[in-house]
PDB file of N, CA and C in Angstrom:
ATOM      1  N   UNK A   1       0.572  -1.104  -0.235  1.00 65.00           N
ATOM      2  CA  UNK A   1      -0.013  -0.111  -0.662  1.00 65.00           C
ATOM      3  C   UNK A   1       0.697   1.190  -0.203  1.00 65.00           C
ATOM      4  N   UNK A   2       0.535   2.151  -0.739  1.00 71.00           N
ATOM      5  CA  UNK A   2       1.372   3.968  -0.817  1.00 71.00           C
ATOM      6  C   UNK A   2       0.904   5.035   0.369  1.00 71.00           C
ATOM      7  N   UNK A   3      -0.002   3.949   0.377  1.00 71.00           N
ATOM      8  CA  UNK A   3      -0.222   4.829   2.219  1.00 71.00           C
ATOM      9  C   UNK A   3      -0.596   4.670   2.843  1.00 71.00           C
ATOM     10  N   UNK A   4      -0.574   5.243   4.390  1.00 79.00           N
ATOM     11  CA  UNK A   4      -0.304   4.283   5.624  1.00 79.00           C
ATOM     12  C   UNK A   4      -1.826   5.479   6.315  1.00 79.00           C
ATOM     13  N   UNK A   5      -2.212   5.254   7.271  1.00 82.00           N
ATOM     14  CA  UNK A   5      -2.353   6.257   8.533  1.00 82.00           C
ATOM     15  C   UNK A   5      -1.559   7.368   8.406  1.00 82.00           C
ATOM     16  N   UNK A   6      -0.690   7.089   8.675  1.00 83.00           N
ATOM     17  CA  UNK A   6       0.386   8.293   8.787  1.00 83.00           C
ATOM     18  C   UNK A   6       0.109   9.593   7.443  1.00 83.00           C
ATOM     19  N   UNK A   7       0.197   9.622   6.765  1.00 82.00           N
ATOM     20  CA  UNK A   7       0.427  10.054   5.363  1.00 82.00           C
ATOM     21  C   UNK A   7      -1.070  10.550   5.451  1.00 82.00           C
ATOM     22  N   UNK A   8      -2.073  10.012   5.892  1.00 88.00           N
ATOM     23  CA  UNK A   8      -3.495  11.341   6.021  1.00 88.00           C
ATOM     24  C   UNK A   8      -3.113  11.895   7.071  1.00 88.00           C
ATOM     25  N   UNK A   9      -2.939  11.672   8.210  1.00 87.00           N
ATOM     26  CA  UNK A   9      -2.534  12.509   8.834  1.00 87.00           C
ATOM     27  C   UNK A   9      -1.650  13.553   8.253  1.00 87.00           C
ATOM     28  N   UNK A  10      -0.505  13.670   7.724  1.00 86.00           N
ATOM     29  CA  UNK A  10       0.293  14.529   7.274  1.00 86.00           C
ATOM     30  C   UNK A  10      -0.397  15.723   5.788  1.00 86.00           C
ATOM     31  N   UNK A  11      -1.227  15.235   6.249  1.00 89.00           N
ATOM     32  CA  UNK A  11      -1.870  15.674   5.309  1.00 89.00           C
ATOM     33  C   UNK A  11      -2.736  16.185   5.803  1.00 89.00           C
ATOM     34  N   UNK A  12      -3.922  16.666   6.655  1.00 92.00           N
ATOM     35  CA  UNK A  12      -4.554  16.964   7.946  1.00 92.00           C
ATOM     36  C   UNK A  12      -3.863  18.524   8.156  1.00 92.00           C
ATOM     37  N   UNK A  13      -2.078  17.405   8.700  1.00 91.00           N
ATOM     38  CA  UNK A  13      -1.607  18.628   9.617  1.00 91.00           C
ATOM     39  C   UNK A  13      -1.382  19.975   8.364  1.00 91.00           C
ATOM     40  N   UNK A  14      -0.641  19.522   6.653  1.00 89.00           N
ATOM     41  CA  UNK A  14      -0.954  20.594   5.717  1.00 89.00           C
ATOM     42  C   UNK A  14      -1.936  21.166   5.444  1.00 89.00           C
ATOM     43  N   UNK A  15      -3.269  21.044   5.889  1.00 92.00           N
ATOM     44  CA  UNK A  15      -4.635  21.211   5.428  1.00 92.00           C
ATOM     45  C   UNK A  15      -4.510  22.568   6.265  1.00 92.00           C
ATOM     46  N   UNK A  16      -4.652  22.035   7.933  1.00 92.00           N
ATOM     47  CA  UNK A  16      -4.640  22.966   9.078  1.00 92.00           C
ATOM     48  C   UNK A  16      -3.595  24.501   9.045  1.00 92.00           C
ATOM     49  N   UNK A  17      -2.389  23.261   8.442  1.00 90.00           N
ATOM     50  CA  UNK A  17      -2.087  25.080   8.511  1.00 90.00           C
ATOM     51  C   UNK A  17      -1.661  25.635   7.365  1.00 90.00           C
ATOM     52  N   UNK A  18      -2.159  25.283   6.319  1.00 86.00           N
ATOM     53  CA  UNK A  18      -2.269  26.456   5.064  1.00 86.00           C
ATOM     54  C   UNK A  18      -3.803  27.064   5.163  1.00 86.00           C
ATOM     55  N   UNK A  19      -5.176  26.192   5.770  1.00 89.00           N
ATOM     56  CA  UNK A  19      -5.916  27.162   5.879  1.00 89.00           C
ATOM     57  C   UNK A  19      -6.048  28.321   7.526  1.00 89.00           C
ATOM     58  N   UNK A  20      -4.866  27.656   8.161  1.00 86.00           N
ATOM     59  CA  UNK A  20      -4.198  29.017   9.312  1.00 86.00           C
ATOM     60  C   UNK A  20      -3.867  29.897   8.557  1.00 86.00           C
ATOM     61  N   UNK A  21      -2.692  29.727   7.607  1.00 81.00           N
ATOM     62  CA  UNK A  21      -2.303  31.035   6.490  1.00 81.00           C
ATOM     63  C   UNK A  21      -2.927  31.759   5.845  1.00 81.00           C
ATOM     64  N   UNK A  22      -4.209  30.939   5.678  1.00 81.00           N
ATOM     65  CA  UNK A  22      -5.191  32.505   5.122  1.00 81.00           C
ATOM     66  C   UNK A  22      -5.167  33.168   6.028  1.00 81.00           C
ATOM     67  N   UNK A  23      -6.124  33.121   6.774  1.00 84.00           N
ATOM     68  CA  UNK A  23      -6.280  34.087   7.602  1.00 84.00           C
ATOM     69  C   UNK A  23      -5.161  34.332   8.466  1.00 84.00           C
ATOM     70  N   UNK A  24      -3.727  35.036   8.153  1.00 80.00           N
ATOM     71  CA  UNK A  24      -3.199  35.147   8.004  1.00 80.00           C
ATOM     72  C   UNK A  24      -3.253  36.705   7.945  1.00 80.00           C
ATOM     73  N   UNK A  25      -2.903  38.332   8.511  1.00 79.00           N
ATOM     74  CA  UNK A  25      -2.552  39.488   7.342  1.00 79.00           C
ATOM     75  C   UNK A  25      -1.975  39.657   6.617  1.00 79.00           C
ATOM     76  N   UNK A  26      -2.464  40.422   5.927  1.00 78.00           N
ATOM     77  CA  UNK A  26      -1.803  40.174   4.023  1.00 78.00           C
ATOM     78  C   UNK A  26      -0.473  41.987   4.786  1.00 78.00           C
ATOM     79  N   UNK A  27      -0.267  42.457   4.494  1.00 75.00           N
ATOM     80  CA  UNK A  27       0.799  43.070   4.177  1.00 75.00           C
ATOM     81  C   UNK A  27       0.641  43.986   3.291  1.00 75.00           C
ATOM     82  N   UNK A  28       0.939  45.460   2.155  1.00 79.00           N
ATOM     83  CA  UNK A  28       1.123  46.206   2.073  1.00 79.00           C
ATOM     84  C   UNK A  28       1.975  45.351   0.243  1.00 79.00           C
ATOM     85  N   UNK A  29       2.602  44.742   0.974  1.00 86.00           N
ATOM     86  CA  UNK A  29       3.525  44.498  -0.310  1.00 86.00           C
ATOM     87  C   UNK A  29       3.296  42.904  -1.057  1.00 86.00           C
ATOM     88  N   UNK A  30       3.192  42.689  -2.304  1.00 87.00           N
ATOM     89  CA  UNK A  30       2.050  41.076  -2.323  1.00 87.00           C
ATOM     90  C   UNK A  30       3.071  40.213  -2.281  1.00 87.00           C
ATOM     91  N   UNK A  31       4.962  40.640  -2.362  1.00 90.00           N
ATOM     92  CA  UNK A  31       5.633  39.718  -1.834  1.00 90.00           C
ATOM     93  C   UNK A  31       6.860  39.417  -0.603  1.00 90.00           C
ATOM     94  N   UNK A  32       5.887  40.562  -0.229  1.00 87.00           N
ATOM     95  CA  UNK A  32       6.180  40.075   1.100  1.00 87.00           C
ATOM     96  C   UNK A  32       5.124  38.804   1.821  1.00 87.00           C
ATOM     97  N   UNK A  33       4.781  39.597   1.564  1.00 85.00           N
ATOM     98  CA  UNK A  33       2.937  38.521   2.060  1.00 85.00           C
ATOM     99  C   UNK A  33       3.263  36.921   1.787  1.00 85.00           C
ATOM    100  N   UNK A  34       3.995  36.699  -0.196  1.00 86.00           N
ATOM    101  CA  UNK A  34       3.828  35.256  -0.342  1.00 86.00           C
ATOM    102  C   UNK A  34       5.184  34.915   0.681  1.00 86.00           C
ATOM    103  N   UNK A  35       6.362  35.692   0.876  1.00 89.00           N
ATOM    104  CA  UNK A  35       7.265  35.147   1.487  1.00 89.00           C
ATOM    105  C   UNK A  35       6.930  34.520   3.225  1.00 89.00           C
ATOM    106  N   UNK A  36       5.997  36.070   3.654  1.00 86.00           N
ATOM    107  CA  UNK A  36       6.262  36.263   5.092  1.00 86.00           C
ATOM    108  C   UNK A  36       5.023  34.277   5.452  1.00 86.00           C
ATOM    109  N   UNK A  37       4.031  34.405   4.786  1.00 86.00           N
ATOM    110  CA  UNK A  37       3.332  33.349   4.330  1.00 86.00           C
ATOM    111  C   UNK A  37       3.625  31.842   4.025  1.00 86.00           C
ATOM    112  N   UNK A  38       4.572  31.504   2.775  1.00 89.00           N
ATOM    113  CA  UNK A  38       5.160  30.117   2.808  1.00 89.00           C
ATOM    114  C   UNK A  38       6.632  29.725   4.052  1.00 89.00           C
ATOM    115  N   UNK A  39       6.612  31.136   4.096  1.00 89.00           N
ATOM    116  CA  UNK A  39       8.017  30.611   5.570  1.00 89.00           C
ATOM    117  C   UNK A  39       6.826  30.083   7.168  1.00 89.00           C
ATOM    118  N   UNK A  40       5.753  31.054   7.384  1.00 87.00           N
ATOM    119  CA  UNK A  40       5.115  30.358   8.176  1.00 87.00           C
ATOM    120  C   UNK A  40       4.378  28.415   7.927  1.00 87.00           C
ATOM    121  N   UNK A  41       3.801  28.395   7.180  1.00 89.00           N
ATOM    122  CA  UNK A  41       3.861  27.143   6.504  1.00 89.00           C
ATOM    123  C   UNK A  41       5.599  25.890   6.717  1.00 89.00           C
ATOM    124  N   UNK A  42       5.848  26.912   6.367  1.00 89.00           N
ATOM    125  CA  UNK A  42       6.865  25.779   6.234  1.00 89.00           C
ATOM    126  C   UNK A  42       7.503  25.840   7.824  1.00 89.00           C
ATOM    127  N   UNK A  43       8.032  26.745   8.435  1.00 89.00           N
ATOM    128  CA  UNK A  43       8.062  26.697   9.487  1.00 89.00           C
ATOM    129  C   UNK A  43       7.341  25.928  10.947  1.00 89.00           C
ATOM    130  N   UNK A  44       5.617  25.720  10.447  1.00 90.00           N
ATOM    131  CA  UNK A  44       4.764  25.415  11.582  1.00 90.00           C
ATOM    132  C   UNK A  44       4.634  23.650  10.348  1.00 90.00           C
ATOM    133  N   UNK A  45       5.096  23.493   9.686  1.00 88.00           N
ATOM    134  CA  UNK A  45       4.447  22.407   8.998  1.00 88.00           C
ATOM    135  C   UNK A  45       5.939  21.842   9.218  1.00 88.00           C
ATOM    136  N   UNK A  46       6.941  21.638   9.720  1.00 85.00           N
ATOM    137  CA  UNK A  46       7.981  20.814   9.816  1.00 85.00           C
ATOM    138  C   UNK A  46       8.002  21.240  11.701  1.00 85.00           C
ATOM    139  N   UNK A  47       7.718  21.796  12.107  1.00 89.00           N
ATOM    140  CA  UNK A  47       7.849  21.490  13.511  1.00 89.00           C
ATOM    141  C   UNK A  47       6.829  20.735  14.220  1.00 89.00           C
ATOM    142  N   UNK A  48       5.722  20.319  13.551  1.00 89.00           N
ATOM    143  CA  UNK A  48       4.557  19.769  13.498  1.00 89.00           C
ATOM    144  C   UNK A  48       4.720  18.446  13.904  1.00 89.00           C
ATOM    145  N   UNK A  49       5.698  17.795  12.394  1.00 85.00           N
ATOM    146  CA  UNK A  49       5.854  16.547  11.984  1.00 85.00           C
ATOM    147  C   UNK A  49       7.175  16.557  12.634  1.00 85.00           C
ATOM    148  N   UNK A  50       8.318  17.454  13.040  1.00 85.00           N
ATOM    149  CA  UNK A  50       9.022  17.252  14.117  1.00 85.00           C
ATOM    150  C   UNK A  50       8.338  15.921  15.189  1.00 85.00           C
ATOM    151  N   UNK A  51       8.280  17.286  15.572  1.00 89.00           N
ATOM    152  CA  UNK A  51       7.491  17.309  17.238  1.00 89.00           C
ATOM    153  C   UNK A  51       6.621  15.753  17.298  1.00 89.00           C
ATOM    154  N   UNK A  52       6.177  15.567  16.171  1.00 87.00           N
ATOM    155  CA  UNK A  52       4.564  14.223  15.836  1.00 87.00           C
ATOM    156  C   UNK A  52       5.572  13.157  16.069  1.00 87.00           C
ATOM    157  N   UNK A  53       6.765  13.088  15.692  1.00 86.00           N
ATOM    158  CA  UNK A  53       7.414  12.219  14.497  1.00 86.00           C
ATOM    159  C   UNK A  53       6.657  10.734  13.971  1.00 86.00           C
ATOM    160  N   UNK A  54       5.554  11.933  12.991  1.00 84.00           N
ATOM    161  CA  UNK A  54       5.099  11.353  12.431  1.00 84.00           C
ATOM    162  C   UNK A  54       5.380  10.720  10.735  1.00 84.00           C
ATOM    163  N   UNK A  55       6.501  11.069  10.594  1.00 80.00           N
ATOM    164  CA  UNK A  55       7.376  10.439   9.028  1.00 80.00           C
ATOM    165  C   UNK A  55       8.921  10.422  10.269  1.00 80.00           C
ATOM    166  N   UNK A  56       9.581   9.235   9.913  1.00 83.00           N
ATOM    167  CA  UNK A  56      10.960   9.028   9.596  1.00 83.00           C
ATOM    168  C   UNK A  56      12.016   9.592   8.858  1.00 83.00           C
ATOM    169  N   UNK A  57      11.477   9.657   7.748  1.00 83.00           N
ATOM    170  CA  UNK A  57      12.230  10.370   6.777  1.00 83.00           C
ATOM    171  C   UNK A  57      12.252  11.528   6.793  1.00 83.00           C
ATOM    172  N   UNK A  58      11.112  12.739   7.151  1.00 81.00           N
ATOM    173  CA  UNK A  58      11.012  13.948   7.462  1.00 81.00           C
ATOM    174  C   UNK A  58      11.899  14.649   8.606  1.00 81.00           C
ATOM    175  N   UNK A  59      11.934  13.704   9.874  1.00 86.00           N
ATOM    176  CA  UNK A  59      12.373  13.675  10.864  1.00 86.00           C
ATOM    177  C   UNK A  59      13.950  13.806  10.619  1.00 86.00           C
ATOM    178  N   UNK A  60      14.682  12.722   9.794  1.00 88.00           N
ATOM    179  CA  UNK A  60      15.870  12.989   9.564  1.00 88.00           C
ATOM    180  C   UNK A  60      16.797  14.134   8.172  1.00 88.00           C
ATOM    181  N   UNK A  61      15.708  14.499   7.731  1.00 87.00           N
ATOM    182  CA  UNK A  61      16.064  15.680   7.234  1.00 87.00           C
ATOM    183  C   UNK A  61      15.983  16.984   7.646  1.00 87.00           C
ATOM    184  N   UNK A  62      14.920  16.934   8.401  1.00 83.00           N
ATOM    185  CA  UNK A  62      15.010  17.875   9.429  1.00 83.00           C
ATOM    186  C   UNK A  62      15.726  17.821   9.966  1.00 83.00           C
ATOM    187  N   UNK A  63      16.374  17.273  10.922  1.00 86.00           N
ATOM    188  CA  UNK A  63      17.745  16.794  11.848  1.00 86.00           C
ATOM    189  C   UNK A  63      19.363  17.251  10.861  1.00 86.00           C
ATOM    190  N   UNK A  64      19.411  17.102   9.168  1.00 89.00           N
ATOM    191  CA  UNK A  64      20.140  17.080   8.833  1.00 89.00           C
ATOM    192  C   UNK A  64      20.055  18.649   8.707  1.00 89.00           C
ATOM    193  N   UNK A  65      19.117  18.894   8.600  1.00 85.00           N
ATOM    194  CA  UNK A  65      19.463  20.065   7.223  1.00 85.00           C
ATOM    195  C   UNK A  65      18.913  21.392   9.421  1.00 85.00           C
ATOM    196  N   UNK A  66      19.171  20.987  10.173  1.00 82.00           N
ATOM    197  CA  UNK A  66      19.462  21.876  11.401  1.00 82.00           C
ATOM    198  C   UNK A  66      20.712  21.675  12.213  1.00 82.00           C
ATOM    199  N   UNK A  67      21.262  20.860  12.051  1.00 88.00           N
ATOM    200  CA  UNK A  67      22.943  19.845  12.560  1.00 88.00           C
ATOM    201  C   UNK A  67      23.913  21.811  10.967  1.00 88.00           C
ATOM    202  N   UNK A  68      23.491  21.684   9.992  1.00 87.00           N
ATOM    203  CA  UNK A  68      23.644  22.452   8.862  1.00 87.00           C
ATOM    204  C   UNK A  68      23.705  23.094  10.020  1.00 87.00           C
ATOM    205  N   UNK A  69      22.294  24.075  10.603  1.00 84.00           N
ATOM    206  CA  UNK A  69      22.493  25.623  10.400  1.00 84.00           C
ATOM    207  C   UNK A  69      23.661  25.526  11.490  1.00 84.00           C
ATOM    208  N   UNK A  70      23.293  25.255  12.146  1.00 80.00           N
ATOM    209  CA  UNK A  70      24.077  25.132  13.990  1.00 80.00           C
ATOM    210  C   UNK A  70      25.159  25.257  14.073  1.00 80.00           C
ATOM    211  N   UNK A  71      26.382  24.715  12.195  1.00 56.00           N
ATOM    212  CA  UNK A  71      27.430  24.427  12.136  1.00 56.00           C
ATOM    213  C   UNK A  71      28.089  23.682  13.673  1.00 56.00           C
TER     214      UNK A  71
END
């Protein structure tokens, strides 16, 4: 089976975060709004996936990038 219960949970988390980001106030410049909303979606998604320990692959990828940032 290509999909598991965890895949459905990831889809739900992504949907809720995207819906939340739609209500995030927009700024005067569209480019700034796009960048801030994209950043917000990425950070929230990564946080919930990492803290929920939903996907081993995504957790390993996040740890790899966090280690690069910390140097």
